[in-house]
mmCIF file of C-alpha atoms in Angstrom:
data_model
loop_
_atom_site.group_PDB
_atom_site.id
_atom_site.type_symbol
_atom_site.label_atom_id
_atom_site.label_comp_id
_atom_site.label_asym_id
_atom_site.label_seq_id
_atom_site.Cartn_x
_atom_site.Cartn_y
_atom_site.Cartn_z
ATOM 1 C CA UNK C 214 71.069 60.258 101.202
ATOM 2 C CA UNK C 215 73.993 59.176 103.233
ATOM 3 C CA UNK C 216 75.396 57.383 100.531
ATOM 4 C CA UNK C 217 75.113 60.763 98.614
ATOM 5 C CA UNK C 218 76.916 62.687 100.888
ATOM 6 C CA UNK C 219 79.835 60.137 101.765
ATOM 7 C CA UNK C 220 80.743 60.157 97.875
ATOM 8 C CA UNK C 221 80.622 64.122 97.709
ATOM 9 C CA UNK C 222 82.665 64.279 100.824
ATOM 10 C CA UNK C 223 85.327 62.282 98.785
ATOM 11 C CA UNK C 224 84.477 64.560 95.618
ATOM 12 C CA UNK C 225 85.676 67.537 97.967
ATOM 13 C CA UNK C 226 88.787 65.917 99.342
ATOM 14 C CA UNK C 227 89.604 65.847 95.311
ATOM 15 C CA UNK C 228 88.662 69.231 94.479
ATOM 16 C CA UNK C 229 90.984 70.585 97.267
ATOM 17 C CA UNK C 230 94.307 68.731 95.428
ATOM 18 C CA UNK C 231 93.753 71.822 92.705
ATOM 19 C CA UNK C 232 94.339 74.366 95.020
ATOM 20 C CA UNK C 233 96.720 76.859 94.867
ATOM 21 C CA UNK C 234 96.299 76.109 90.589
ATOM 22 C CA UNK C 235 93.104 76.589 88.920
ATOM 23 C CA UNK C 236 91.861 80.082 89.750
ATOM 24 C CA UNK C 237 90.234 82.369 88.278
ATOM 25 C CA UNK C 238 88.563 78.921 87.794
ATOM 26 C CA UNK C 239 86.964 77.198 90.866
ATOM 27 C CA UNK C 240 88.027 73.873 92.319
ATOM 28 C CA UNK C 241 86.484 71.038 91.536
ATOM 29 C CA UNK C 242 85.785 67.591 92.328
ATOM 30 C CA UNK C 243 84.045 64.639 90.993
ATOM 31 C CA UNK C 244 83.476 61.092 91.613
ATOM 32 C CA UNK C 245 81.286 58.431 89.459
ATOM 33 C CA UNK C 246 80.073 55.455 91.279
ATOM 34 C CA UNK C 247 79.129 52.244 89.645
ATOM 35 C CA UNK C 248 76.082 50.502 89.569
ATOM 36 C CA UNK C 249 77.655 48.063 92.472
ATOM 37 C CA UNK C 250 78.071 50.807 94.796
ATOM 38 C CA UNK C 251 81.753 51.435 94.466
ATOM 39 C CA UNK C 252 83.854 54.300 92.870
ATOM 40 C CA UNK C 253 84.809 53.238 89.541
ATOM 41 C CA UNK C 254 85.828 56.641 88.485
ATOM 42 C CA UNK C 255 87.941 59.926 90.094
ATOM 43 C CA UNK C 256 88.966 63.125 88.963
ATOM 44 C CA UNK C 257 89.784 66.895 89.786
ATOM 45 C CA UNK C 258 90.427 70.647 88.227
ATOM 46 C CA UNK C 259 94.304 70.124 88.342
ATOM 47 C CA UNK C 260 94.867 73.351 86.886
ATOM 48 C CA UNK C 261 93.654 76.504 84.839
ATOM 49 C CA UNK C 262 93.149 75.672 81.493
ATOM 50 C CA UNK C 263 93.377 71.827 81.705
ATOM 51 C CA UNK C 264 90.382 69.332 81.998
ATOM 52 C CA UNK C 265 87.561 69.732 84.189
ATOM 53 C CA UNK C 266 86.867 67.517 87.126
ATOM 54 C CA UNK C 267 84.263 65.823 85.135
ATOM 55 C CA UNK C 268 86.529 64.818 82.054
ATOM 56 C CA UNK C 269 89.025 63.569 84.153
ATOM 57 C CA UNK C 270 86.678 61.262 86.110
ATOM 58 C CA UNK C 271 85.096 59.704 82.984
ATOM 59 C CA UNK C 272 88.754 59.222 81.334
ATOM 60 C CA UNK C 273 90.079 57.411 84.340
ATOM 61 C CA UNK C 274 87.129 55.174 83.956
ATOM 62 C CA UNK C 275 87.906 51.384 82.882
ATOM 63 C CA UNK C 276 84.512 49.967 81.760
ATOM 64 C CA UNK C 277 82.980 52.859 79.865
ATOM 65 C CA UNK C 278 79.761 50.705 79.647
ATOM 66 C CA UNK C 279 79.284 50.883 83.246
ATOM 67 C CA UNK C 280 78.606 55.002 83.021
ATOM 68 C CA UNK C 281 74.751 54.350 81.819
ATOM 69 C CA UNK C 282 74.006 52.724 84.931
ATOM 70 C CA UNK C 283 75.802 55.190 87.412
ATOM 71 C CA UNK C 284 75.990 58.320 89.235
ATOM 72 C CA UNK C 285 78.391 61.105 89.134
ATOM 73 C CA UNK C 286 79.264 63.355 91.753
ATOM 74 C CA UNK C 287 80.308 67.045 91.098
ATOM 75 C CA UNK C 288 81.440 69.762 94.009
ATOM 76 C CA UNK C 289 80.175 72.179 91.043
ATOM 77 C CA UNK C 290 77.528 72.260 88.281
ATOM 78 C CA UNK C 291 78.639 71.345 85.201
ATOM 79 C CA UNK C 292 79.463 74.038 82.942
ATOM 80 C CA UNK C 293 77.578 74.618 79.303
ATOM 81 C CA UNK C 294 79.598 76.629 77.790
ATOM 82 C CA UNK C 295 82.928 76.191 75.224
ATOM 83 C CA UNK C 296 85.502 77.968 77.200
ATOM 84 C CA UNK C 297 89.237 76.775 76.903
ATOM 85 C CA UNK C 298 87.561 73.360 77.318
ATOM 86 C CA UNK C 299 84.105 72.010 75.940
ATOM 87 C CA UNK C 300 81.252 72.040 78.022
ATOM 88 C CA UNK C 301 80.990 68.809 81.072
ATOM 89 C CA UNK C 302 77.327 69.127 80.779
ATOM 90 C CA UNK C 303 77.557 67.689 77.134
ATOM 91 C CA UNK C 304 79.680 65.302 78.048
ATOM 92 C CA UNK C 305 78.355 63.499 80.624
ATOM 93 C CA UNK C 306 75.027 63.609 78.469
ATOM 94 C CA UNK C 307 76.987 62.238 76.005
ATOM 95 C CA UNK C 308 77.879 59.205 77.995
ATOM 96 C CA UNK C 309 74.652 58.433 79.213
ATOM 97 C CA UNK C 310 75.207 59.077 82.534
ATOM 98 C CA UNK C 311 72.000 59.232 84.274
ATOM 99 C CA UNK C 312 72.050 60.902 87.691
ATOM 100 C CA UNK C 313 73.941 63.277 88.875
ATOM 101 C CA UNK C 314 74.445 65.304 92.134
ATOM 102 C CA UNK C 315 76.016 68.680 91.849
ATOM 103 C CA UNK C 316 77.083 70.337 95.330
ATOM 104 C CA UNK C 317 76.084 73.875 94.706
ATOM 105 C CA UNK C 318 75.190 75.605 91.620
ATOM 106 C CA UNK C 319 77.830 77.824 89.425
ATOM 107 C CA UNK C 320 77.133 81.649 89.887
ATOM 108 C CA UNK C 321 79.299 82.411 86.837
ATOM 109 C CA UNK C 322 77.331 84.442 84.171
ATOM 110 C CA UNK C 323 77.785 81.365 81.180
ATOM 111 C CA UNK C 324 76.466 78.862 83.497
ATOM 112 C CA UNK C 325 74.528 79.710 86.132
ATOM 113 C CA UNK C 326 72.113 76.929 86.698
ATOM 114 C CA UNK C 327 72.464 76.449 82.773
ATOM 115 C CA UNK C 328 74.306 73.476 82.945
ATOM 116 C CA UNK C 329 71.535 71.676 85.513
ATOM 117 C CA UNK C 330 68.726 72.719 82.972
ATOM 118 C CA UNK C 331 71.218 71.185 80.109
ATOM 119 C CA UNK C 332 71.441 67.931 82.190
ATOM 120 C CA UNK C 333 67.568 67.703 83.081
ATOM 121 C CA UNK C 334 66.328 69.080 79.385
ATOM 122 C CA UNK C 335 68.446 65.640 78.108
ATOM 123 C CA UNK C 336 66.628 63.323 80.847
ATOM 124 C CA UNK C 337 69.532 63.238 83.241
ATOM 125 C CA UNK C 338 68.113 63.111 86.946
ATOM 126 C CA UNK C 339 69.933 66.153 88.488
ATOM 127 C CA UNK C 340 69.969 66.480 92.480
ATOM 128 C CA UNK C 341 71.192 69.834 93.571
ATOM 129 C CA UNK C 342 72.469 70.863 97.032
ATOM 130 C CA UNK C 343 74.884 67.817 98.470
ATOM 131 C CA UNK C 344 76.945 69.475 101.090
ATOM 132 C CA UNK C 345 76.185 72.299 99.605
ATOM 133 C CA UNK C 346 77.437 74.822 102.426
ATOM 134 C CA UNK C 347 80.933 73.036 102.375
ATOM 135 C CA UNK C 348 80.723 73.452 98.545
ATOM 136 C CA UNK C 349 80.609 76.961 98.672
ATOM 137 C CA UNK C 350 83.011 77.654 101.368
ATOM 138 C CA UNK C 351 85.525 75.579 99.295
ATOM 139 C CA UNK C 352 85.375 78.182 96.082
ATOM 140 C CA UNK C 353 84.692 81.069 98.568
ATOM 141 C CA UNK C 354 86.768 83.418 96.568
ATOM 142 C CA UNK C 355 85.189 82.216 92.911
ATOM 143 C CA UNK C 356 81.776 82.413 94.451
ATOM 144 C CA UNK C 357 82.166 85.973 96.023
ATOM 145 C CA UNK C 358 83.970 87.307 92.877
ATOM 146 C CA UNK C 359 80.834 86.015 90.220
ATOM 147 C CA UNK C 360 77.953 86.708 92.882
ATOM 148 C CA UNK C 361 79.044 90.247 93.726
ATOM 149 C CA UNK C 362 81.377 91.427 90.752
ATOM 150 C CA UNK C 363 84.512 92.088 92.596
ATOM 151 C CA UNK C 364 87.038 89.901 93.571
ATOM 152 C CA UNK C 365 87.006 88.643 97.107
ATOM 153 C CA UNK C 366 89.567 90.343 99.216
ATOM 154 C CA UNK C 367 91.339 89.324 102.000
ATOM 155 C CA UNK C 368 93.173 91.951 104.300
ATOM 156 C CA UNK C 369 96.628 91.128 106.318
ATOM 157 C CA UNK C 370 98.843 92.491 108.061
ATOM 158 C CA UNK C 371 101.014 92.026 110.963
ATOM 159 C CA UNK C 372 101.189 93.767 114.378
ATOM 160 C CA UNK C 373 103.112 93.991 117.767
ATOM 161 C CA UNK C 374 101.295 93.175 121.003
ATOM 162 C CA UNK C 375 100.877 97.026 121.277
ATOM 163 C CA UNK C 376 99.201 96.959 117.462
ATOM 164 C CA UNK C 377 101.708 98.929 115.822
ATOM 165 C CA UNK C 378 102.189 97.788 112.204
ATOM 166 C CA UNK C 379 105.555 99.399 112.046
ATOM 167 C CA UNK C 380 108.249 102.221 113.701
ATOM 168 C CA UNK C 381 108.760 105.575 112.969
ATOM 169 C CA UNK C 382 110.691 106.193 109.869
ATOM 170 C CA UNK C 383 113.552 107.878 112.689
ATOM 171 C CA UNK C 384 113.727 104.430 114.198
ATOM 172 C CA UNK C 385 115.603 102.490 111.072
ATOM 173 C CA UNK C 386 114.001 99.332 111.663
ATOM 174 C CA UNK C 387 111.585 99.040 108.473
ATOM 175 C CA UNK C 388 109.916 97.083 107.781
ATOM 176 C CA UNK C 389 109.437 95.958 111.180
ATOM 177 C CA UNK C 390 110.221 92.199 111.416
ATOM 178 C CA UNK C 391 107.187 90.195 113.360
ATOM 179 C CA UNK C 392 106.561 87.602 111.392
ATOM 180 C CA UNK C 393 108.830 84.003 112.063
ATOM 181 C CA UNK C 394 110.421 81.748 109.476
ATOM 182 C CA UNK C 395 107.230 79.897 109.802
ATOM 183 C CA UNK C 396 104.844 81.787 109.603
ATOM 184 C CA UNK C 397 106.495 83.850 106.719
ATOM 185 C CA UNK C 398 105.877 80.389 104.964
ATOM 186 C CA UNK C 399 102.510 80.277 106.094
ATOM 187 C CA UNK C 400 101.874 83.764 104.932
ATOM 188 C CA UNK C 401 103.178 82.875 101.333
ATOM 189 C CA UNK C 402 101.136 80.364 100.933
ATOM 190 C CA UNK C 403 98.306 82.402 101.359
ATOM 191 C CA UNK C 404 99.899 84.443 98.741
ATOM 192 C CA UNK C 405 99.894 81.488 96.358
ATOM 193 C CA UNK C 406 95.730 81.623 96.782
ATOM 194 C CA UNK C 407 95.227 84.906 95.828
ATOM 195 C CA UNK C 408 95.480 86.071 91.729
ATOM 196 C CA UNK C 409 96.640 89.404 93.260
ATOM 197 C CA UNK C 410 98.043 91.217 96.025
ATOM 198 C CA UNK C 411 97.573 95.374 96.747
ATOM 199 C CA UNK C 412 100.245 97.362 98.347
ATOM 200 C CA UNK C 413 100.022 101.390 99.393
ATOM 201 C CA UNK C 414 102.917 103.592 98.059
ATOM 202 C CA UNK C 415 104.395 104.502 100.793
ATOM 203 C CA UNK C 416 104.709 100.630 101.724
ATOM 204 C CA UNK C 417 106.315 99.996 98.506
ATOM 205 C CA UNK C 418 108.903 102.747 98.783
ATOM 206 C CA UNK C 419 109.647 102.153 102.359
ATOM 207 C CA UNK C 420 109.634 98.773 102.637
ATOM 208 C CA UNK C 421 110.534 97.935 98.687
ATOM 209 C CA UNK C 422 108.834 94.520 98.708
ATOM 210 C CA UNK C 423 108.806 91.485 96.129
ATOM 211 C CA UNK C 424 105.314 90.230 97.323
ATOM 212 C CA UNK C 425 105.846 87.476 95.828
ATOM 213 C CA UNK C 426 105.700 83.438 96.995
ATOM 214 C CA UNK C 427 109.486 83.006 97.496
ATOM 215 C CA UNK C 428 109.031 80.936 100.660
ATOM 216 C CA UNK C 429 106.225 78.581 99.451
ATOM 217 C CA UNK C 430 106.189 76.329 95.946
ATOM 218 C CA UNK C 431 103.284 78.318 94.570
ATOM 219 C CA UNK C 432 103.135 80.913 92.237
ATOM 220 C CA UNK C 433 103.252 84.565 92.645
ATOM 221 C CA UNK C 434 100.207 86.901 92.676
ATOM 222 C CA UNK C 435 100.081 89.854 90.015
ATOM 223 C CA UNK C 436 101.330 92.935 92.216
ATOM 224 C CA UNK C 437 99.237 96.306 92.433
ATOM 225 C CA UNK C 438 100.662 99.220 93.742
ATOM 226 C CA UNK C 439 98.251 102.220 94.883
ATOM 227 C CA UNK C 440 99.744 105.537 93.664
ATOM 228 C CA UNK C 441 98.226 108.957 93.426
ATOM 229 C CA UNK C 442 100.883 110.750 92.564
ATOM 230 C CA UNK C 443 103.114 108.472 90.971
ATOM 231 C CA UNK C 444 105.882 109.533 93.761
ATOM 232 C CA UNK C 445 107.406 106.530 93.566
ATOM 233 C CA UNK C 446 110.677 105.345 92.550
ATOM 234 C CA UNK C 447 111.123 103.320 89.517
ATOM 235 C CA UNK C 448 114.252 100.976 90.785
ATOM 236 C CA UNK C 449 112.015 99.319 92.934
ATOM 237 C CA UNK C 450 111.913 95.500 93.561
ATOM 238 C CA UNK C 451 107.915 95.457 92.237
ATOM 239 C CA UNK C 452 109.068 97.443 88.946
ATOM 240 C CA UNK C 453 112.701 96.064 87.894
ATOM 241 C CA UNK C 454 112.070 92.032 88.771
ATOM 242 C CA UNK C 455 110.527 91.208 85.234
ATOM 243 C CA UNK C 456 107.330 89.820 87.202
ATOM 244 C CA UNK C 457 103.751 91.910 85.756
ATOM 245 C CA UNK C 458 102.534 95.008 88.560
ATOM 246 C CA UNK C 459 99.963 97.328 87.624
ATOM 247 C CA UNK C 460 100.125 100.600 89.255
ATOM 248 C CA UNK C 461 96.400 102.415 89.512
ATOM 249 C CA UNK C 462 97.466 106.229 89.758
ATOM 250 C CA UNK C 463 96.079 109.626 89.117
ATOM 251 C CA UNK C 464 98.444 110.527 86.584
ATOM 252 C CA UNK C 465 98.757 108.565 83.306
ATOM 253 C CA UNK C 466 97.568 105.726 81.524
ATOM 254 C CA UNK C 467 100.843 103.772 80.145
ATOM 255 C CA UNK C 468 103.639 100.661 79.893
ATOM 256 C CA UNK C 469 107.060 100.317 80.832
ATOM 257 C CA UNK C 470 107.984 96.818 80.354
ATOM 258 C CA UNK C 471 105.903 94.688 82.861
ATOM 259 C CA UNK C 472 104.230 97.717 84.876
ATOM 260 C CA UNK C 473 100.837 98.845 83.519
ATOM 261 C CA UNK C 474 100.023 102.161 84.495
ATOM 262 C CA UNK C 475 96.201 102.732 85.202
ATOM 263 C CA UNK C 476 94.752 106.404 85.382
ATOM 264 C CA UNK C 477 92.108 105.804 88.425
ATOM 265 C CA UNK C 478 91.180 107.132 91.105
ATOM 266 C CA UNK C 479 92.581 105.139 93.906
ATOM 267 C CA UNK C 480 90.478 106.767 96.964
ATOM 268 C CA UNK C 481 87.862 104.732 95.618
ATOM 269 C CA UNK C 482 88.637 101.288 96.424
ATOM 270 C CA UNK C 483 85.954 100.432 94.390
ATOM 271 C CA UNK C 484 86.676 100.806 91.070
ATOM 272 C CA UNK C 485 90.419 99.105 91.087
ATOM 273 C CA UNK C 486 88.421 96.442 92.358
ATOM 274 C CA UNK C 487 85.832 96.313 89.579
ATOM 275 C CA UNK C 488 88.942 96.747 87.204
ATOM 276 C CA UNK C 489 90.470 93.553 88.422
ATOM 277 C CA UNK C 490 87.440 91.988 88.214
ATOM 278 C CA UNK C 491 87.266 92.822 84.611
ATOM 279 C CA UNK C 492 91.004 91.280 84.376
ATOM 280 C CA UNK C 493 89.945 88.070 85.529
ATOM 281 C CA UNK C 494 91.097 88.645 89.277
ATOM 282 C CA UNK C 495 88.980 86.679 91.515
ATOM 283 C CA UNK C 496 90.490 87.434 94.773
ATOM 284 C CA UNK C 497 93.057 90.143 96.456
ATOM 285 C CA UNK C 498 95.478 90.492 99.235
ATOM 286 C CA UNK C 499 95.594 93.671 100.494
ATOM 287 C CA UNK C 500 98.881 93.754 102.501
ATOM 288 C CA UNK C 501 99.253 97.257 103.674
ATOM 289 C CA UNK C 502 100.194 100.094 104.880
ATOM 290 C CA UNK C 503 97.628 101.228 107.669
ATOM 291 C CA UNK C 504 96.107 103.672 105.187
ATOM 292 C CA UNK C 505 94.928 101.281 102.639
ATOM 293 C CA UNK C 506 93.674 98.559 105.044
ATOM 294 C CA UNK C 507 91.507 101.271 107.235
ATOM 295 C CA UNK C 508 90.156 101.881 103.758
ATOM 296 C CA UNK C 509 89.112 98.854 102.696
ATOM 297 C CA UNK C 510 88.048 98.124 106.516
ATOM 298 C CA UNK C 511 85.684 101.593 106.625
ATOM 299 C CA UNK C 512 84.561 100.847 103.180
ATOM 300 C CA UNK C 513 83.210 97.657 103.966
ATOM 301 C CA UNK C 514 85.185 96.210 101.225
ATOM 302 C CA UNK C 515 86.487 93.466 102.915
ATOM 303 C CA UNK C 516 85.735 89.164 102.972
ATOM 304 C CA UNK C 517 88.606 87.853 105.675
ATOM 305 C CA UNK C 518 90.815 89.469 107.256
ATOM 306 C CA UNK C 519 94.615 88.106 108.624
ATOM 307 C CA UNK C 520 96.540 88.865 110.910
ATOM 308 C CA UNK C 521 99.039 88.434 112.915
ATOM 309 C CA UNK C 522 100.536 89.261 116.191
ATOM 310 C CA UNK C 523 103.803 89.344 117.882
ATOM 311 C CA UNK C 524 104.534 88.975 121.657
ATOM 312 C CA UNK C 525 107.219 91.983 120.806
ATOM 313 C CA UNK C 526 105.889 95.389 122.100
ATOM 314 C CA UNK C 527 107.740 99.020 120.716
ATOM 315 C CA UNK C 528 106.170 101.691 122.346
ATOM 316 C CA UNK C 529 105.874 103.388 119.389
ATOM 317 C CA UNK C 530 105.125 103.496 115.661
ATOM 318 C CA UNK C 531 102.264 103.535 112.987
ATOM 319 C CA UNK C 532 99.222 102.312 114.853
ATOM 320 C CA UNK C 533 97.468 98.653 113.154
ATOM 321 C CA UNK C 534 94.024 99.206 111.263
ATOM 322 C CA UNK C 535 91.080 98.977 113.685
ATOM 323 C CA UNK C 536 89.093 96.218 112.342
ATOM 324 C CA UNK C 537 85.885 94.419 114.146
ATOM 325 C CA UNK C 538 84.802 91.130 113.131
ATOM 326 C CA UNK C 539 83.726 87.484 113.638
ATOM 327 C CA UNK C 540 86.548 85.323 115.194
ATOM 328 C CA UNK C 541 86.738 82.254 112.961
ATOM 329 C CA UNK C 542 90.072 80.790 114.191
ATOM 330 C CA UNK C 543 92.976 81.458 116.316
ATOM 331 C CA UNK C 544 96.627 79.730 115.867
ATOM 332 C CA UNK C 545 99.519 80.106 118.293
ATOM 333 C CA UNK C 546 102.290 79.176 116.073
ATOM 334 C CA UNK C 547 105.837 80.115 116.537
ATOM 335 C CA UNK C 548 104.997 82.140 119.373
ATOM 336 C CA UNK C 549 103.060 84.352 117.440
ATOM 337 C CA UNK C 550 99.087 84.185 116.997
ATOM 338 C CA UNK C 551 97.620 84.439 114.081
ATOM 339 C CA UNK C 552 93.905 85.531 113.970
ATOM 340 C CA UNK C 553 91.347 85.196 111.072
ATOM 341 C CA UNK C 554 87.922 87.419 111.073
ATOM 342 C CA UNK C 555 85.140 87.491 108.822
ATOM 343 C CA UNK C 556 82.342 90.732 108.639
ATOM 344 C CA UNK C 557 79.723 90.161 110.888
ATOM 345 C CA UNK C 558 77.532 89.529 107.637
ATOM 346 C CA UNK C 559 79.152 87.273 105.275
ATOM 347 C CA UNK C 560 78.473 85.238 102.610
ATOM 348 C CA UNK C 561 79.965 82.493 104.412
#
């Protein structure tokens, strides 16, 4: 058993070098260990639409006899299904590889447990369950997303040490600057995790973001703007950049270029969720302004939450979201802290 959980603690550090590059899929790891005891094979979900974990650790293996007489780790079951890639349950039966541990099981419709039962059904001794809490928390956002049918979404903003979000539009100082150069960085690598990030009107026509990951080597999240009346202008950064948006509205259905318009009805955080969902969207950052957040917040709509807090105090402004939560870490960095919550009842 120790021996077990040594080799899928190594299978996780190589699931986490996809990160940042496979979603919608998960990340995932795998390691096969020889009949000797030592790790004659390695591999990892580098990114979307390339080679599984599992292909990648048999390829890199030089003695292909030696997989009949060993073991193969796996963060994640094995899929058995033909997706952009054929299915890692086949081909590990296929090699006569005949044990394998599998971290947690996949909660995605085609496999669900389907690829264990493929493994078994061929004679393949399956163990289930190796680390499997760490497993899970690694694809946190995959497994929310395909256990409860929305993405997982992950709330941020950032607030003075009086929790005011930003300054009356009078003041001319919008949007409010809080965050430092480093954790700006910080932030857009966060950015870089999420497949797409949620903005209120009035925070795209007041503060006429990018959203995207221009201060971290990742890519940039498709951008969703919140609209019910459409009353926003169309020479916006979101709209003009070339980079896909989708505005959800109560107006049309339509496209201009890269903006989808989406008829919906966007008091009911809900069913823009479900719609991304549908897209492939697996997780969302929901950036701002205070009306949005407070909405996911009361909803209950909500898997993490961000955020960040400056030592600079205004007086006055648009009062931060009131959010209760479990504390799961707190980060002085740059002078600023930056706090991360979870509901009280999580999947985590």
């Amino acid at each position: 058993m120790m021996e077990d959980e040594k080799y899928m603690r190594r299978a996780l550090q190589l699931a986490r070098l996809g990160m940042g590059h496979t979603s919608p899929n998960p990340m995932v790891g795998a390691v096969i260990v020889g009949p000797d005891g030592t790790i004659i094979g390695e591999g990892w979900h580098r990114r979307c639409g390339e080679a599984h974990a599992e292909v990648n650790a048999v390829a890199s293996v030089d003695d292909v006899n030696l997989l009949k007489d060993s073991t193969i780790y796996v963060t994640l079951e094995p899929c058995s299904h033909y997706g952009k890639t054929p299915p890692c349950a086949n081909l590990l039966i296929e090699c006569g590889i005949p044990r394998v541990v599998v971290g947690c099981l996949d909660p995605f419709v085609k496999v669900a447990g389907r690829g264990v039962a493929l493994l078994r059904d061929a004679g393949v001794e399956v163990v289930v369950g190796m680390l499997e809490q760490e497993c899970r928390d690694l694809n946190r956002r995959f497994m929310t997303a395909h256990t409860i049918g929305r993405p997982w979404v992950q709330l941020k903003w950032a607030q003075t040490a009086d929790r005011f979000i930003a300054l009356p539009p009078e003041a001319g100082e919008n949007p409010l600057r809080m965050s430092t150069p480093v954790t700006m960085c910080l932030m857009h690598r966060e950015r870089s995790l999420c497949d797409a990030i949620v903005v209120g009107a009035n925070t795209a026509r007041i503060d006429n973001p990018s959203l995207t990951t221009r201060y971290w080597p990742g890519r940039s999240p498709l951008r969703v703007v919140l609209s019910h009346n459409l009353s926003i202008p169309h020479d916006l950064k979101l709209f003009t950049d070339g980079l896909p948006a989708i505005v959800y509205n109560g107006v049309k259905n339509a496209v201009d270029g890269c903006v989808e318009y989406v008829k919906m009805d966007t008091a009911s955080p809900q069913l823009w969720l479900e719609d991304l969902y549908r897209r492939g969207v697996t997780s969302v950052m929901v950036e701002g302004g205070t009306r949005v957040l407070q909405q996911m917040i009361d909803a209950g709509l909500w898997d993490e939450a961000r955020i960040e807090t400056s030592p600079r105090r205004v007086g006055q402004g648009v009062a931060a979201p009131v959010i209760e939560g479990n504390v799961i870490s707190c980060h002085h960095i740059d002078g600023n802290t930056i706090t991360t919550l979870i509901p009280t009842a999580s999947l985590r």
